[in-house]
Coordinates of C-alpha atoms and ligand atoms in Angstrom, one line a residue:
Chain A
M1 CA 63.9 149.5 134.4
G2 CA 65.2 153.0 134.0
E3 CA 68.1 152.3 131.5
F4 CA 65.8 152.1 128.5
I5 CA 63.0 154.4 127.5
M6 CA 59.7 152.7 127.3
E7 CA 58.2 152.5 123.8
N8 CA 55.3 154.8 123.2
R9 CA 52.0 153.0 123.1
Y10 CA 49.1 154.2 120.9
I11 CA 45.7 152.6 121.6
L12 CA 42.6 153.2 119.6
G13 CA 39.5 153.3 121.8
I14 CA 35.9 152.7 120.5
E15 CA 32.8 153.3 122.6
S16 CA 29.1 152.7 121.6
S17 CA 27.4 151.6 124.8
C18 CA 24.5 154.1 124.7
D19 CA 23.8 157.1 122.4
E20 CA 27.3 158.3 121.6
T21 CA 29.5 156.8 118.8
A22 CA 33.0 157.6 119.8
A23 CA 36.6 156.9 118.8
S24 CA 39.9 158.2 120.2
I25 CA 43.6 157.6 120.1
V26 CA 45.5 157.8 123.4
K27 CA 49.2 157.8 123.9
N28 CA 50.7 155.8 126.9
G29 CA 47.4 155.7 128.6
C30 CA 47.6 159.4 129.7
E31 CA 47.7 161.7 126.7
I32 CA 44.8 162.3 124.3
V33 CA 46.0 162.4 120.7
S34 CA 42.5 162.6 119.2
N35 CA 39.0 162.3 120.6
V36 CA 35.9 162.1 118.4
V37 CA 32.3 161.8 119.7
A38 CA 29.2 161.7 117.4
S39 CA 26.2 162.4 119.7
Q40 CA 22.7 161.3 119.0
I41 CA 21.0 163.4 121.6
E42 CA 19.1 165.4 119.0
S43 CA 17.6 162.3 117.4
H44 CA 16.4 160.9 120.7
K45 CA 14.9 164.1 122.1
R46 CA 11.6 163.6 120.4
F47 CA 11.2 160.3 122.2
G48 CA 12.0 161.7 125.6
G49 CA 14.9 159.3 126.1
V50 CA 17.3 156.9 124.4
V51 CA 15.5 154.4 122.1
P52 CA 17.8 151.4 121.9
E53 CA 16.8 150.4 118.3
I54 CA 17.3 154.0 117.0
A55 CA 20.6 154.2 118.9
S56 CA 21.9 151.0 117.2
R57 CA 20.8 152.3 113.8
H58 CA 22.8 155.5 114.3
H59 CA 25.9 153.7 115.5
V60 CA 26.0 151.8 112.2
E61 CA 25.8 155.1 110.3
Q62 CA 28.6 156.7 112.3
V63 CA 31.1 154.0 113.3
T64 CA 33.5 154.0 110.4
L65 CA 33.3 157.8 110.2
V66 CA 34.4 158.4 113.8
I67 CA 37.2 155.9 113.6
E68 CA 38.5 157.6 110.4
E69 CA 38.2 161.0 112.0
A70 CA 40.1 159.8 115.1
L71 CA 42.9 158.6 112.8
A72 CA 42.9 161.7 110.7
Q73 CA 43.0 164.1 113.7
A74 CA 45.9 162.1 115.1
N75 CA 47.5 162.1 111.7
M76 CA 48.1 158.3 112.1
K77 CA 47.6 155.1 110.2
P78 CA 46.3 151.8 111.5
E79 CA 49.9 150.4 111.5
D80 CA 50.9 153.2 113.9
L81 CA 48.6 151.7 116.6
D82 CA 49.5 149.0 119.2
A83 CA 46.0 147.8 120.0
V84 CA 42.2 148.4 119.8
A85 CA 40.2 148.8 123.0
V86 CA 36.4 148.7 122.9
T87 CA 33.6 148.9 125.4
E88 CA 32.4 145.3 126.0
G89 CA 29.7 146.2 128.6
P90 CA 27.6 147.2 130.4
G91 CA 25.2 149.1 128.1
L92 CA 22.5 148.6 125.5
V93 CA 23.4 145.3 123.9
G94 CA 22.4 146.3 120.3
A95 CA 24.5 149.5 120.7
L96 CA 27.5 147.7 122.2
L97 CA 27.6 145.2 119.4
I98 CA 28.3 147.9 116.7
G99 CA 31.4 149.2 118.5
I100 CA 32.5 145.6 119.3
N101 CA 32.1 144.3 115.7
A102 CA 33.7 147.3 114.2
A103 CA 36.6 147.0 116.7
K104 CA 37.0 143.3 115.9
A105 CA 36.9 143.8 112.1
F106 CA 39.4 146.7 112.4
A107 CA 41.7 144.7 114.6
F108 CA 41.6 141.7 112.4
A109 CA 42.2 143.5 109.2
N110 CA 45.2 145.3 110.6
G111 CA 46.6 142.5 112.7
L112 CA 46.2 144.4 116.0
P113 CA 45.4 143.0 119.5
L114 CA 41.9 143.5 120.8
I115 CA 40.9 144.4 124.3
G116 CA 37.4 144.5 125.8
V117 CA 37.0 147.2 128.4
H118 CA 34.3 147.7 131.1
H119 CA 32.5 151.0 130.6
I120 CA 32.8 152.0 134.2
A121 CA 36.6 151.2 134.3
G122 CA 36.7 153.6 131.4
H123 CA 34.9 156.3 133.3
I124 CA 37.3 155.9 136.2
Y125 CA 40.3 155.9 133.9
A126 CA 39.2 159.2 132.3
N127 CA 41.0 160.6 135.3
A128 CA 44.3 159.0 134.2
L129 CA 44.1 161.4 131.2
M130 CA 44.4 164.4 133.6
Q131 CA 46.8 163.4 136.3
P132 CA 48.5 160.1 137.5
M133 CA 46.2 158.0 139.6
E134 CA 47.5 157.6 143.2
F135 CA 46.6 154.5 145.3
P136 CA 44.8 153.6 147.4
L137 CA 42.1 155.5 145.6
L138 CA 38.3 156.0 145.9
A139 CA 36.1 156.6 142.9
L140 CA 32.6 157.9 143.0
V141 CA 30.9 156.7 139.8
V142 CA 27.7 158.6 139.0
S143 CA 25.8 158.4 135.7
G144 CA 22.5 157.6 134.2
G145 CA 23.0 153.9 134.9
H146 CA 25.4 153.9 137.8
T147 CA 25.9 155.2 141.3
E148 CA 28.8 153.4 142.9
L149 CA 31.7 153.8 145.3
V150 CA 34.7 151.9 144.0
F151 CA 37.9 151.3 146.1
M152 CA 41.1 150.7 144.2
K153 CA 44.2 149.6 146.0
E154 CA 46.2 149.5 142.7
H155 CA 45.8 149.8 138.9
G156 CA 43.2 147.3 137.7
S157 CA 41.9 146.4 141.1
F158 CA 38.3 147.3 141.8
E159 CA 36.3 146.7 145.0
L160 CA 32.7 147.8 145.0
I161 CA 32.0 149.2 148.5
G162 CA 28.6 150.8 147.8
E163 CA 26.0 151.0 145.0
T164 CA 22.5 152.2 144.5
R165 CA 19.7 149.8 145.5
D166 CA 17.2 151.3 143.1
D167 CA 17.6 154.2 140.7
A168 CA 21.0 155.5 139.6
A169 CA 21.5 159.2 140.4
G170 CA 21.3 160.2 136.7
E171 CA 18.1 158.2 136.3
A172 CA 16.6 160.1 139.3
Y173 CA 17.6 163.4 137.6
D174 CA 15.8 162.4 134.4
K175 CA 12.7 161.2 136.2
V176 CA 12.4 164.3 138.3
A177 CA 13.0 166.4 135.1
R178 CA 10.0 164.6 133.6
V179 CA 7.9 165.4 136.6
L180 CA 8.8 169.1 136.1
N181 CA 8.1 168.8 132.4
I182 CA 11.7 169.5 131.4
Q183 CA 12.9 168.3 128.0
Y184 CA 15.2 165.3 127.8
P185 CA 18.0 165.1 128.8
G186 CA 16.9 166.8 132.1
G187 CA 20.0 166.4 134.3
P188 CA 21.9 169.5 133.1
H189 CA 18.7 171.6 133.3
I190 CA 18.0 170.7 136.9
D191 CA 21.6 171.5 137.8
R192 CA 21.2 174.9 136.2
M193 CA 17.8 175.6 137.8
A194 CA 19.2 174.6 141.2
H195 CA 21.9 177.2 140.7
E196 CA 19.4 179.9 139.8
S197 CA 17.4 179.4 143.0
D198 CA 18.1 180.6 146.5
E199 CA 15.2 178.7 148.0
A200 CA 14.8 175.0 148.3
V201 CA 12.0 172.7 149.0
K202 CA 13.1 170.4 151.9
F203 CA 13.2 166.8 150.7
P204 CA 14.4 163.9 152.7
R205 CA 18.0 162.5 152.7
V206 CA 18.1 158.7 152.4
W207 CA 21.1 157.4 154.4
L208 CA 20.1 153.7 154.8
E209 CA 21.9 151.7 157.5
E210 CA 24.5 153.7 159.5
D211 CA 27.5 151.8 158.2
S212 CA 26.2 151.4 154.6
Y213 CA 27.8 152.9 151.5
D214 CA 24.8 152.1 149.4
F215 CA 22.5 154.6 148.0
S216 CA 18.8 154.9 147.3
F217 CA 17.1 157.6 145.2
S218 CA 13.7 156.2 144.4
G219 CA 12.2 157.5 147.7
L220 CA 13.5 161.0 146.9
K221 CA 12.0 160.8 143.4
S222 CA 8.6 159.8 145.0
A223 CA 8.9 162.7 147.5
V224 CA 9.2 165.1 144.6
I225 CA 6.2 163.6 142.9
N226 CA 4.1 163.7 146.1
Y227 CA 5.1 167.3 146.7
K228 CA 3.9 168.3 143.3
H229 CA 0.6 166.4 143.6
N230 CA -0.1 167.8 147.0
A231 CA 0.6 171.3 145.9
E232 CA -1.6 170.9 142.8
Q233 CA -4.4 169.4 144.8
R234 CA -4.3 172.4 147.2
G235 CA -4.1 174.8 144.3
I236 CA -0.6 176.0 145.3
E237 CA 1.7 176.9 142.5
V238 CA 4.8 174.8 142.3
N239 CA 8.1 176.7 141.8
P240 CA 10.2 174.3 139.7
L241 CA 13.4 176.2 140.6
H242 CA 12.8 175.5 144.3
V243 CA 12.0 171.9 143.6
A244 CA 15.1 171.5 141.5
K245 CA 17.3 173.0 144.2
G246 CA 15.7 170.9 146.9
F247 CA 16.2 167.7 144.9
Q248 CA 19.7 168.5 144.0
D249 CA 20.7 169.5 147.5
S250 CA 19.5 166.1 148.8
V251 CA 21.3 164.1 146.1
V252 CA 24.6 166.1 146.5
E253 CA 24.6 166.0 150.3
V254 CA 24.2 162.2 150.4
L255 CA 26.7 161.5 147.7
T256 CA 29.3 163.9 149.3
A257 CA 28.8 162.6 152.9
K258 CA 29.1 158.9 151.9
T259 CA 32.2 159.6 149.7
L260 CA 33.8 161.5 152.5
R261 CA 33.1 158.7 155.1
A262 CA 34.5 156.1 152.7
A263 CA 37.6 158.2 152.0
R264 CA 38.3 158.4 155.7
Q265 CA 37.7 154.8 156.5
F266 CA 39.9 153.5 153.6
N267 CA 42.5 156.1 154.2
V268 CA 42.8 156.9 150.5
K269 CA 45.4 159.1 148.8
Q270 CA 43.1 160.3 146.1
V271 CA 39.4 160.7 145.5
I272 CA 38.0 160.9 141.9
A273 CA 34.6 161.4 140.4
A274 CA 33.5 159.8 137.2
G275 CA 30.5 159.3 134.9
G276 CA 28.0 161.7 133.3
V277 CA 26.6 163.1 136.5
S278 CA 30.1 164.1 137.7
A279 CA 29.6 166.9 135.1
N280 CA 27.0 168.3 137.6
K281 CA 28.2 171.7 138.9
G282 CA 26.5 171.4 142.2
L283 CA 28.1 168.0 142.9
R284 CA 31.6 169.0 141.7
K285 CA 31.5 172.1 143.9
S286 CA 30.4 170.2 147.0
L287 CA 33.1 167.5 146.5
E288 CA 35.8 170.0 145.8
E289 CA 35.1 172.0 148.9
T290 CA 34.7 169.0 151.1
F291 CA 37.9 167.3 150.1
A292 CA 39.8 170.6 150.1
N293 CA 38.8 170.9 153.8
E294 CA 39.7 167.3 154.4
G295 CA 43.1 167.7 152.8
I296 CA 42.6 164.7 150.4
P297 CA 43.3 165.5 146.7
F298 CA 40.1 165.4 144.7
Y299 CA 39.9 165.3 140.9
V300 CA 37.1 165.3 138.4
P301 CA 37.8 165.3 134.7
P302 CA 36.7 168.1 132.4
L303 CA 33.1 167.9 131.2
K304 CA 33.8 166.2 127.8
L305 CA 35.6 163.4 129.6
C306 CA 32.8 162.9 132.2
T307 CA 30.2 162.1 129.6
D308 CA 30.7 159.0 127.4
N309 CA 33.8 159.1 125.2
A310 CA 36.3 156.7 123.8
A311 CA 39.5 158.3 125.2
M312 CA 38.5 156.9 128.6
I313 CA 38.1 153.4 127.0
A314 CA 41.5 153.8 125.3
A315 CA 43.1 154.9 128.6
A316 CA 41.7 151.9 130.6
G317 CA 42.6 149.7 127.6
T318 CA 46.2 150.8 127.7
F319 CA 46.6 149.7 131.4
M320 CA 44.9 146.4 130.5
F321 CA 47.2 146.0 127.5
E322 CA 50.3 146.5 129.7
A323 CA 48.8 143.9 132.1
G324 CA 48.6 141.4 129.2
K325 CA 44.8 141.4 128.9
R326 CA 43.6 140.4 125.4
S327 CA 40.2 139.5 123.9
D328 CA 39.5 137.3 120.9
M329 CA 37.2 137.5 117.8
A330 CA 34.4 135.8 119.7
M331 CA 33.9 138.8 121.9
N332 CA 30.2 139.4 122.6
G333 CA 28.3 142.5 123.9
R334 CA 27.8 142.1 127.7
P335 CA 24.9 144.3 128.7
G336 CA 25.1 143.3 132.4
M337 CA 28.9 143.0 132.6
E338 CA 30.3 143.2 136.1
L339 CA 33.4 145.3 137.0
V340 CA 36.0 142.7 137.9
S341 CA 39.7 143.4 138.6
W342 CA 42.3 142.6 136.0
H343 CA 44.9 142.7 138.7
K344 CA 44.2 140.3 141.6
Chain B
M1 CA 39.6 139.1 91.6
I2 CA 39.1 137.9 95.2
W3 CA 35.8 138.4 97.0
L4 CA 34.8 138.0 100.6
G5 CA 31.1 137.4 101.2
I6 CA 29.3 137.8 104.6
D7 CA 25.7 137.2 105.4
T8 CA 24.3 137.3 109.0
S9 CA 20.9 138.8 108.2
N10 CA 19.0 136.0 109.9
S11 CA 19.9 133.1 112.1
P12 CA 22.1 131.3 109.6
L13 CA 25.7 132.4 109.2
A14 CA 27.3 132.4 105.7
V15 CA 30.8 133.4 104.8
A16 CA 32.9 132.6 101.7
I17 CA 36.0 133.6 99.8
V18 CA 35.7 133.4 96.0
K19 CA 38.7 133.8 93.7
D20 CA 38.3 134.4 89.9
G21 CA 34.8 132.9 89.9
Q22 CA 35.8 129.8 91.9
V23 CA 34.8 129.1 95.5
V24 CA 38.0 128.8 97.6
A25 CA 36.4 128.3 101.0
E26 CA 32.8 128.6 102.3
E27 CA 31.1 128.1 105.6
V28 CA 27.4 127.9 106.4
A29 CA 25.8 127.1 109.7
N30 CA 22.3 127.4 111.1
I31 CA 23.0 126.6 114.8
K32 CA 21.4 129.7 116.4
L33 CA 24.8 131.0 117.6
N34 CA 24.8 134.7 118.3
H35 CA 26.5 136.3 115.3
S36 CA 28.7 138.5 117.5
I37 CA 30.2 135.3 118.8
G38 CA 30.3 133.4 115.5
A39 CA 30.8 135.8 112.6
M40 CA 34.4 137.1 113.1
P41 CA 35.8 133.7 114.1
A42 CA 34.3 132.2 111.0
I43 CA 35.9 134.9 108.9
E44 CA 39.2 134.4 110.7
R45 CA 38.9 130.6 109.9
L46 CA 38.3 131.4 106.2
F47 CA 41.6 133.3 106.0
E48 CA 43.5 130.7 108.0
R49 CA 42.3 127.9 105.8
T50 CA 43.0 129.7 102.6
K51 CA 46.3 131.1 103.8
M52 CA 45.2 134.5 102.6
K53 CA 45.6 137.8 104.2
P54 CA 42.7 140.3 104.6
A55 CA 44.6 142.8 102.4
E56 CA 44.6 140.4 99.5
I57 CA 40.8 140.7 98.9
D58 CA 39.5 143.0 96.2
A59 CA 35.9 143.5 97.2
I60 CA 33.4 142.6 99.8
A61 CA 29.7 141.5 99.5
V62 CA 27.3 141.6 102.3
G63 CA 23.7 140.6 103.0
E64 CA 22.1 144.0 103.6
G65 CA 18.8 142.7 105.1
P66 CA 15.9 142.7 105.7
G67 CA 15.9 140.3 108.6
S68 CA 16.9 140.3 112.2
Y69 CA 17.8 143.9 113.1
T70 CA 20.8 142.9 115.2
G71 CA 21.9 140.2 112.8
V72 CA 21.9 142.5 109.8
R73 CA 23.8 145.2 111.7
I74 CA 26.5 142.8 112.8
G75 CA 27.2 141.6 109.2
V76 CA 27.0 145.1 107.8
T77 CA 29.2 146.6 110.6
I78 CA 31.9 143.9 110.0
A79 CA 31.7 144.3 106.2
K80 CA 31.8 148.1 106.2
T81 CA 34.6 148.3 108.7
L82 CA 36.7 145.7 106.7
A83 CA 35.9 147.5 103.4
W84 CA 36.7 150.9 104.8
T85 CA 40.0 150.0 106.5
L86 CA 41.2 147.8 103.6
K87 CA 40.0 150.4 101.1
K88 CA 37.9 148.0 99.1
P89 CA 34.5 148.5 97.5
L90 CA 31.4 147.1 99.4
V91 CA 28.4 145.7 97.6
G92 CA 25.1 145.0 99.5
I93 CA 22.6 142.4 98.3
S94 CA 19.1 141.9 99.5
S95 CA 18.9 138.9 101.9
L96 CA 15.6 138.0 100.1
K97 CA 17.1 138.1 96.7
L98 CA 20.0 136.0 98.0
L99 CA 17.6 133.2 99.0
A100 CA 15.7 133.5 95.8
A101 CA 18.9 133.1 93.8
N102 CA 19.3 129.6 95.3
A103 CA 16.3 128.5 93.3
A104 CA 17.1 130.5 90.2
L105 CA 17.1 127.3 88.1
Y106 CA 13.3 127.0 88.8
N107 CA 11.4 128.2 85.8
G108 CA 8.8 130.7 87.1
V109 CA 8.1 132.7 90.3
I110 CA 10.1 132.3 93.4
C111 CA 9.1 133.7 96.8
S112 CA 11.6 134.0 99.6
I113 CA 10.3 134.3 103.1
I114 CA 11.9 135.4 106.4
D115 CA 9.9 135.3 109.6
A116 CA 9.2 138.7 111.1
R117 CA 7.1 137.4 114.0
R118 CA 3.4 137.8 114.9
Q119 CA 2.3 136.4 111.5
N120 CA 4.4 139.0 109.6
V121 CA 7.1 138.2 107.1
Y122 CA 9.8 139.8 105.2
A123 CA 9.3 138.6 101.7
G124 CA 10.0 139.2 98.0
A125 CA 8.9 137.4 94.9
Y126 CA 11.1 137.1 91.8
N127 CA 10.6 135.9 88.3
T128 CA 13.4 133.8 86.9
T129 CA 12.5 134.0 83.2
A130 CA 14.4 137.3 82.8
G131 CA 17.1 137.0 85.4
L132 CA 15.8 137.7 88.9
T133 CA 13.3 140.4 88.3
S134 CA 11.1 141.5 91.2
V135 CA 7.4 140.8 90.9
V136 CA 6.5 141.4 94.6
E137 CA 8.8 144.0 96.0
D138 CA 11.0 143.1 99.0
G139 CA 9.2 144.3 102.1
H140 CA 7.5 143.7 105.4
Y141 CA 4.1 142.1 104.9
S142 CA 1.4 140.4 106.9
L143 CA 1.4 136.8 105.9
E144 CA -2.2 137.1 104.7
G145 CA -1.4 140.2 102.6
L146 CA 1.6 138.5 101.0
L147 CA -0.4 135.4 100.1
E148 CA -3.2 137.4 98.5
K149 CA -0.6 139.2 96.3
L150 CA 0.8 135.8 95.3
K151 CA -2.6 134.3 94.7
D152 CA -3.4 137.2 92.3
L153 CA -0.4 136.2 90.2
N154 CA -2.3 133.0 89.4
V155 CA 0.9 131.0 88.6
P156 CA 2.9 128.4 90.6
V157 CA 5.2 129.9 93.2
M158 CA 8.2 128.2 94.6
F159 CA 8.9 129.1 98.3
V160 CA 12.4 129.2 99.6
G161 CA 13.9 129.9 103.0
H162 CA 14.2 127.9 106.2
D163 CA 11.3 129.9 107.8
V164 CA 8.9 128.7 105.1
D165 CA 8.0 125.7 107.1
L166 CA 6.5 127.9 109.8
F167 CA 3.9 129.2 107.4
W168 CA 3.5 126.2 105.1
E169 CA 0.0 125.2 106.2
S170 CA -1.3 128.8 105.5
I171 CA 0.5 128.9 102.2
L172 CA -1.1 125.6 101.1
A173 CA -4.5 126.7 102.3
Q174 CA -4.3 129.9 100.2
L175 CA -2.4 128.8 97.1
G176 CA -3.3 125.1 96.9
N177 CA -1.5 123.3 94.1
H178 CA 0.2 126.6 93.0
A179 CA 2.4 126.3 96.1
V180 CA 5.7 124.6 95.5
R181 CA 8.1 123.9 98.3
A182 CA 11.8 124.3 97.4
P183 CA 14.1 121.4 98.5
F184 CA 15.7 122.1 101.9
T185 CA 19.1 122.2 100.2
L186 CA 18.1 125.6 98.9
D187 CA 16.8 127.0 102.2
L188 CA 20.0 128.6 103.7
P189 CA 21.7 131.7 102.4
S190 CA 25.0 131.0 100.6
A191 CA 27.9 133.5 100.7
S192 CA 29.2 132.3 97.3
Q193 CA 25.8 132.9 95.9
L194 CA 26.0 136.4 97.5
I195 CA 29.3 137.0 95.8
Q196 CA 27.9 135.8 92.5
L197 CA 25.1 138.3 92.7
A198 CA 27.4 141.1 93.9
S199 CA 29.9 140.5 91.1
Q200 CA 27.1 141.2 88.5
Q201 CA 26.8 144.7 89.8
E202 CA 29.0 147.7 89.1
L203 CA 31.5 148.2 92.0
P204 CA 30.6 151.3 94.0
D205 CA 33.0 154.0 94.9
I206 CA 35.2 153.2 97.9
E207 CA 34.1 156.4 99.7
A208 CA 30.5 155.2 99.6
V209 CA 31.2 152.7 102.3
H210 CA 30.7 155.2 105.1
S211 CA 27.1 155.8 104.1
F212 CA 26.3 152.1 103.7
V213 CA 23.5 151.1 106.0
P214 CA 21.2 148.0 106.4
Q215 CA 18.0 147.8 104.4
Y216 CA 15.6 147.2 107.4
R217 CA 12.5 147.5 105.3
R218 CA 10.7 148.6 108.4
L219 CA 10.8 151.7 110.7
A220 CA 11.9 151.2 114.3
E221 CA 8.7 150.8 116.5
A222 CA 9.3 154.0 118.4
E223 CA 9.7 155.9 115.2
A224 CA 6.5 154.4 113.7
N225 CA 4.6 155.3 116.9
W226 CA 6.0 158.8 116.9
I227 CA 4.9 159.4 113.3
K228 CA 1.4 158.1 114.1
E229 CA 1.2 160.5 117.0
Q230 CA 2.2 163.4 114.8
K231 CA -0.5 162.6 112.3
G232 CA -3.1 162.3 115.1
Q233 CA -2.4 165.8 116.3
Ligands
ZN401 ZN1 28.9 156.2 130.7

């Protein structure tokens, strides 16, 4: 190594695990060449959440358009690519299948290798698009479907050290938003409301066992519901801003404290946040301040790389490609796919 | 002129390559294998066996539904992605017409049936005397409603499709000796038949491929409920 310059790698990423149809081209696993996301949020709003059948129908309408746009923005042709990476799971199975079958057909027609990527590996590798990942590393993955602490001793090595035992953090946000009659998607609204409030309702922090890195948010959600009911029964007006801040304070404090304890115990060189809820301003601020005090580098990708996108899938796919990972034409959607290491 | 045909609208899988009006290779299976696992490997096998390259095909035909939502989407997604990246026209054919075409030599009315669960069916009836002209429009019907329409025609009807057996007793009870069961050899969709139907159509513009979508013939449940709610208000 060193005498020759490594060939540039261009990987096309495709993502359709929930309600975004996305395609992106990434160079060498670290540089975004193009990044296209077609969001369906407007279409699902009237239902108060993502309807899987509707999501799948939209993906079919969008999938070739977003891939074409990703190639056009990159000013590239299929033959300029080295491989196609696609989200294999977890996610909504009908939605996953659109990205997967488009990826397979595209790879087959153009004679390109195909790589199935775990969605959460993608979220973690969104960070590789911003700065090199340094190991050992700790990742806090927070989204509508996930709340996990993942320890990585090297590229492609994932060790789950903690996870939610009930609701994911993002799920708790959405449910509390519904209690407060806030339109879907509620997470960003609660975050904004929490910022507008100086006062907070005091809700419990759920720590579980002393040495556990697991999370639980369903009790907190119930506490919010109970608070609202009690207040209503006693004819007291509920201030939604105070509730939002109280709820967010509890979530952020527990996430931050457990991440800090894990970072110390595993003596990591880098802490990263990933997933849709890492776009939350309250959480970002708390983690940034905590790890600045601790002297451990902390990173969180810009907002558009926190939410679902295909650049993160292409980034993770590039590292898998270099590790020799390949999928075949029989790839299926895997809604409950587990995050397993590709480097043992 | 080389055609690739793909139909995964329902549980059977059908793929074929047809060159200048001759079948070069064809595969059909009804083994309840998930189409995401089975369809692309079957297409890959077609090209391997015929020693052709994807870029050699001139047009693609696909079963556009109705049928299994997921099944239809897998076939359509594969077909539209291939058509788009290879820059070839894509022709969609009703999966009901595709079944009816199997029995096109029958002189009279053919009804193709696909199970839509809970005593509902996707069905269409076609008259063979002037090509395959529609006499009961492709759609989502209650079994009862469909049989009433067919009874009103007051002519013998040949039923085709591997789901017909599920409803045969009810069909006989309603139509009596006007009910004719097609031989089982006509019950599965054939991708060469699909190509034959597609080749009779004018080839659409290549750009049209982006807006190609399945013909579900039914609203998603959440959407139907939402519309009902709006009307109720
Ligand atoms: Zn995600």
